[in-house]
Amino acid sequence: MKELTKAEEQVMQVIWSIGQGFANEIVAAFPEPKPAYNTVLTIVRILEKKGFVTHETFCKANRYTALISKEEYSSGFLNSIVERYFNNSYLDLVSAFTKKENFSVEQLEELKKIIDEAMEK
């Protein structure tokens, strides 16, 4: 799966949050300061070429819908990060996070709970 640029990811985040929409609806869903309409439309077309978005035409307007869910993308992106930076080991990833000093005891306990629940399955 191809990775998204920062701008592409921002547009995808909006499309994922609204489900589907016309370009003006996508722009309207952005927080202030909103990007230019033409910028969003250009990015949406790039996303369509990359296979992340499709459209349905109504008269002269296109309604855009994500082809890849947020969960699919985030899973693939995380797999890519683990492969490139953590020797393809989720254990190394979790270990790196737990060594950070900014983890609270509560957060570490929650992580332990998640691991215990996974082991029970």
PDB file of C-alpha atoms in Angstrom:
ATOM      1  CA  MET A   1       0.000   0.000   0.000  1.00  0.00           C
ATOM      2  CA  LYS A   2       1.266   3.448  -0.896  1.00  0.00           C
ATOM      3  CA  GLU A   3       1.871   5.947   1.884  1.00  0.00           C
ATOM      4  CA  LEU A   4       0.082   9.253   1.941  1.00  0.00           C
ATOM      5  CA  THR A   5       1.766  12.631   2.031  1.00  0.00           C
ATOM      6  CA  LYS A   6       0.811  14.909   4.924  1.00  0.00           C
ATOM      7  CA  ALA A   7      -1.636  16.858   2.743  1.00  0.00           C
ATOM      8  CA  GLU A   8      -3.155  13.672   1.326  1.00  0.00           C
ATOM      9  CA  GLU A   9      -3.562  12.255   4.815  1.00  0.00           C
ATOM     10  CA  GLN A  10      -5.315  15.426   5.999  1.00  0.00           C
ATOM     11  CA  VAL A  11      -7.823  15.134   3.150  1.00  0.00           C
ATOM     12  CA  MET A  12      -8.312  11.413   3.812  1.00  0.00           C
ATOM     13  CA  GLN A  13      -8.914  12.123   7.518  1.00  0.00           C
ATOM     14  CA  VAL A  14     -11.750  14.446   6.497  1.00  0.00           C
ATOM     15  CA  ILE A  15     -13.204  11.959   4.007  1.00  0.00           C
ATOM     16  CA  TRP A  16     -13.042   9.204   6.626  1.00  0.00           C
ATOM     17  CA  SER A  17     -14.770  11.448   9.164  1.00  0.00           C
ATOM     18  CA  ILE A  18     -17.637  12.522   6.869  1.00  0.00           C
ATOM     19  CA  GLY A  19     -17.965   9.182   5.063  1.00  0.00           C
ATOM     20  CA  GLN A  20     -18.338  10.672   1.611  1.00  0.00           C
ATOM     21  CA  GLY A  21     -18.772  14.105   0.153  1.00  0.00           C
ATOM     22  CA  PHE A  22     -18.511  16.567  -2.667  1.00  0.00           C
ATOM     23  CA  ALA A  23     -15.384  18.732  -2.812  1.00  0.00           C
ATOM     24  CA  ASN A  24     -17.142  21.703  -1.188  1.00  0.00           C
ATOM     25  CA  GLU A  25     -18.323  19.448   1.677  1.00  0.00           C
ATOM     26  CA  ILE A  26     -14.787  18.145   2.156  1.00  0.00           C
ATOM     27  CA  VAL A  27     -13.439  21.714   2.322  1.00  0.00           C
ATOM     28  CA  ALA A  28     -16.225  22.720   4.733  1.00  0.00           C
ATOM     29  CA  ALA A  29     -15.297  19.851   7.085  1.00  0.00           C
ATOM     30  CA  PHE A  30     -11.736  21.151   7.519  1.00  0.00           C
ATOM     31  CA  PRO A  31     -10.934  23.225  10.604  1.00  0.00           C
ATOM     32  CA  GLU A  32      -9.916  26.846  10.166  1.00  0.00           C
ATOM     33  CA  PRO A  33      -7.926  27.947   8.281  1.00  0.00           C
ATOM     34  CA  LYS A  34      -9.555  25.927   5.526  1.00  0.00           C
ATOM     35  CA  PRO A  35      -7.490  24.940   2.499  1.00  0.00           C
ATOM     36  CA  ALA A  36      -8.397  26.329  -0.916  1.00  0.00           C
ATOM     37  CA  TYR A  37     -11.112  24.483  -2.857  1.00  0.00           C
ATOM     38  CA  ASN A  38      -8.781  23.890  -5.828  1.00  0.00           C
ATOM     39  CA  THR A  39      -6.063  22.512  -3.541  1.00  0.00           C
ATOM     40  CA  VAL A  40      -8.462  19.996  -2.001  1.00  0.00           C
ATOM     41  CA  LEU A  41      -9.790  19.012  -5.431  1.00  0.00           C
ATOM     42  CA  THR A  42      -6.242  18.453  -6.726  1.00  0.00           C
ATOM     43  CA  ILE A  43      -5.382  16.283  -3.711  1.00  0.00           C
ATOM     44  CA  VAL A  44      -8.612  14.286  -4.063  1.00  0.00           C
ATOM     45  CA  ARG A  45      -7.763  13.579  -7.705  1.00  0.00           C
ATOM     46  CA  ILE A  46      -4.288  12.397  -6.667  1.00  0.00           C
ATOM     47  CA  LEU A  47      -5.887  10.167  -4.025  1.00  0.00           C
ATOM     48  CA  GLU A  48      -8.159   8.750  -6.705  1.00  0.00           C
ATOM     49  CA  LYS A  49      -5.176   7.937  -8.945  1.00  0.00           C
ATOM     50  CA  LYS A  50      -3.456   6.242  -5.990  1.00  0.00           C
ATOM     51  CA  GLY A  51      -6.557   4.109  -5.384  1.00  0.00           C
ATOM     52  CA  PHE A  52      -7.586   5.599  -2.041  1.00  0.00           C
ATOM     53  CA  VAL A  53     -10.734   7.348  -3.260  1.00  0.00           C
ATOM     54  CA  THR A  54     -13.414   6.824  -5.892  1.00  0.00           C
ATOM     55  CA  HIS A  55     -16.148   9.100  -7.129  1.00  0.00           C
ATOM     56  CA  GLU A  56     -19.726   8.972  -8.332  1.00  0.00           C
ATOM     57  CA  THR A  57     -20.862  11.739 -10.694  1.00  0.00           C
ATOM     58  CA  PHE A  58     -24.112  13.644 -10.175  1.00  0.00           C
ATOM     59  CA  CYS A  59     -24.736  16.092 -13.036  1.00  0.00           C
ATOM     60  CA  LYS A  60     -21.379  17.886 -13.108  1.00  0.00           C
ATOM     61  CA  ALA A  61     -20.336  17.270  -9.514  1.00  0.00           C
ATOM     62  CA  ASN A  62     -18.414  14.308  -8.120  1.00  0.00           C
ATOM     63  CA  ARG A  63     -19.128  12.751  -4.739  1.00  0.00           C
ATOM     64  CA  TYR A  64     -15.981  11.193  -3.291  1.00  0.00           C
ATOM     65  CA  THR A  65     -15.828   8.067  -1.137  1.00  0.00           C
ATOM     66  CA  ALA A  66     -12.842   6.336   0.457  1.00  0.00           C
ATOM     67  CA  LEU A  67     -11.908   2.959  -1.020  1.00  0.00           C
ATOM     68  CA  ILE A  68      -9.601   2.163   1.888  1.00  0.00           C
ATOM     69  CA  SER A  69     -10.797   2.417   5.473  1.00  0.00           C
ATOM     70  CA  LYS A  70      -8.912   4.360   8.104  1.00  0.00           C
ATOM     71  CA  GLU A  71      -8.259   1.082   9.924  1.00  0.00           C
ATOM     72  CA  GLU A  72      -6.817  -0.564   6.787  1.00  0.00           C
ATOM     73  CA  TYR A  73      -4.510   2.367   6.151  1.00  0.00           C
ATOM     74  CA  SER A  74      -3.367   2.755   9.743  1.00  0.00           C
ATOM     75  CA  SER A  75      -2.649  -0.966  10.004  1.00  0.00           C
ATOM     76  CA  GLY A  76      -0.606  -0.935   6.797  1.00  0.00           C
ATOM     77  CA  PHE A  77       1.184   2.239   7.830  1.00  0.00           C
ATOM     78  CA  LEU A  78       2.048   0.784  11.235  1.00  0.00           C
ATOM     79  CA  ASN A  79       3.318  -2.411   9.606  1.00  0.00           C
ATOM     80  CA  SER A  80       5.543  -0.276   7.391  1.00  0.00           C
ATOM     81  CA  ILE A  81       6.925   1.657  10.387  1.00  0.00           C
ATOM     82  CA  VAL A  82       7.607  -1.565  12.294  1.00  0.00           C
ATOM     83  CA  GLU A  83       9.345  -3.057   9.261  1.00  0.00           C
ATOM     84  CA  ARG A  84      11.530  -0.008   8.589  1.00  0.00           C
ATOM     85  CA  TYR A  85      12.377   1.172  12.088  1.00  0.00           C
ATOM     86  CA  PHE A  86      11.912  -1.779  14.447  1.00  0.00           C
ATOM     87  CA  ASN A  87      13.461  -4.724  12.578  1.00  0.00           C
ATOM     88  CA  ASN A  88       9.989  -6.004  11.686  1.00  0.00           C
ATOM     89  CA  SER A  89       9.368  -6.664  15.399  1.00  0.00           C
ATOM     90  CA  TYR A  90       6.330  -5.402  17.276  1.00  0.00           C
ATOM     91  CA  LEU A  91       8.129  -6.411  20.451  1.00  0.00           C
ATOM     92  CA  ASP A  92      10.880  -3.897  19.623  1.00  0.00           C
ATOM     93  CA  LEU A  93       8.198  -1.258  18.963  1.00  0.00           C
ATOM     94  CA  VAL A  94       6.447  -1.816  22.290  1.00  0.00           C
ATOM     95  CA  SER A  95       9.791  -1.993  24.075  1.00  0.00           C
ATOM     96  CA  ALA A  96      10.808   1.360  22.598  1.00  0.00           C
ATOM     97  CA  PHE A  97       7.569   2.937  23.810  1.00  0.00           C
ATOM     98  CA  THR A  98       7.816   1.507  27.311  1.00  0.00           C
ATOM     99  CA  LYS A  99      11.352   2.883  27.697  1.00  0.00           C
ATOM    100  CA  LYS A 100      10.075   6.414  27.221  1.00  0.00           C
ATOM    101  CA  GLU A 101      10.032   8.326  30.491  1.00  0.00           C
ATOM    102  CA  ASN A 102       6.703  10.008  29.728  1.00  0.00           C
ATOM    103  CA  PHE A 103       4.649   6.824  30.277  1.00  0.00           C
ATOM    104  CA  SER A 104       2.611   6.996  33.460  1.00  0.00           C
ATOM    105  CA  VAL A 105       2.103   4.005  35.717  1.00  0.00           C
ATOM    106  CA  GLU A 106      -1.574   4.019  34.700  1.00  0.00           C
ATOM    107  CA  GLN A 107      -0.667   3.850  31.016  1.00  0.00           C
ATOM    108  CA  LEU A 108       1.748   0.975  31.603  1.00  0.00           C
ATOM    109  CA  GLU A 109      -0.924  -0.855  33.608  1.00  0.00           C
ATOM    110  CA  GLU A 110      -3.392  -0.359  30.740  1.00  0.00           C
ATOM    111  CA  LEU A 111      -0.815  -1.731  28.298  1.00  0.00           C
ATOM    112  CA  LYS A 112      -0.303  -4.737  30.551  1.00  0.00           C
ATOM    113  CA  LYS A 113      -4.078  -5.270  30.667  1.00  0.00           C
ATOM    114  CA  ILE A 114      -4.274  -5.205  26.855  1.00  0.00           C
ATOM    115  CA  ILE A 115      -1.443  -7.732  26.619  1.00  0.00           C
ATOM    116  CA  ASP A 116      -3.057  -9.991  29.249  1.00  0.00           C
ATOM    117  CA  GLU A 117      -6.371  -9.906  27.351  1.00  0.00           C
ATOM    118  CA  ALA A 118      -4.607 -10.749  24.092  1.00  0.00           C
ATOM    119  CA  MET A 119      -2.879 -13.693  25.751  1.00  0.00           C
ATOM    120  CA  GLU A 120      -6.215 -15.042  27.005  1.00  0.00           C
ATOM    121  CA  LYS A 121      -7.514 -15.201  23.432  1.00  0.00           C
TER     122      LYS A 121
END
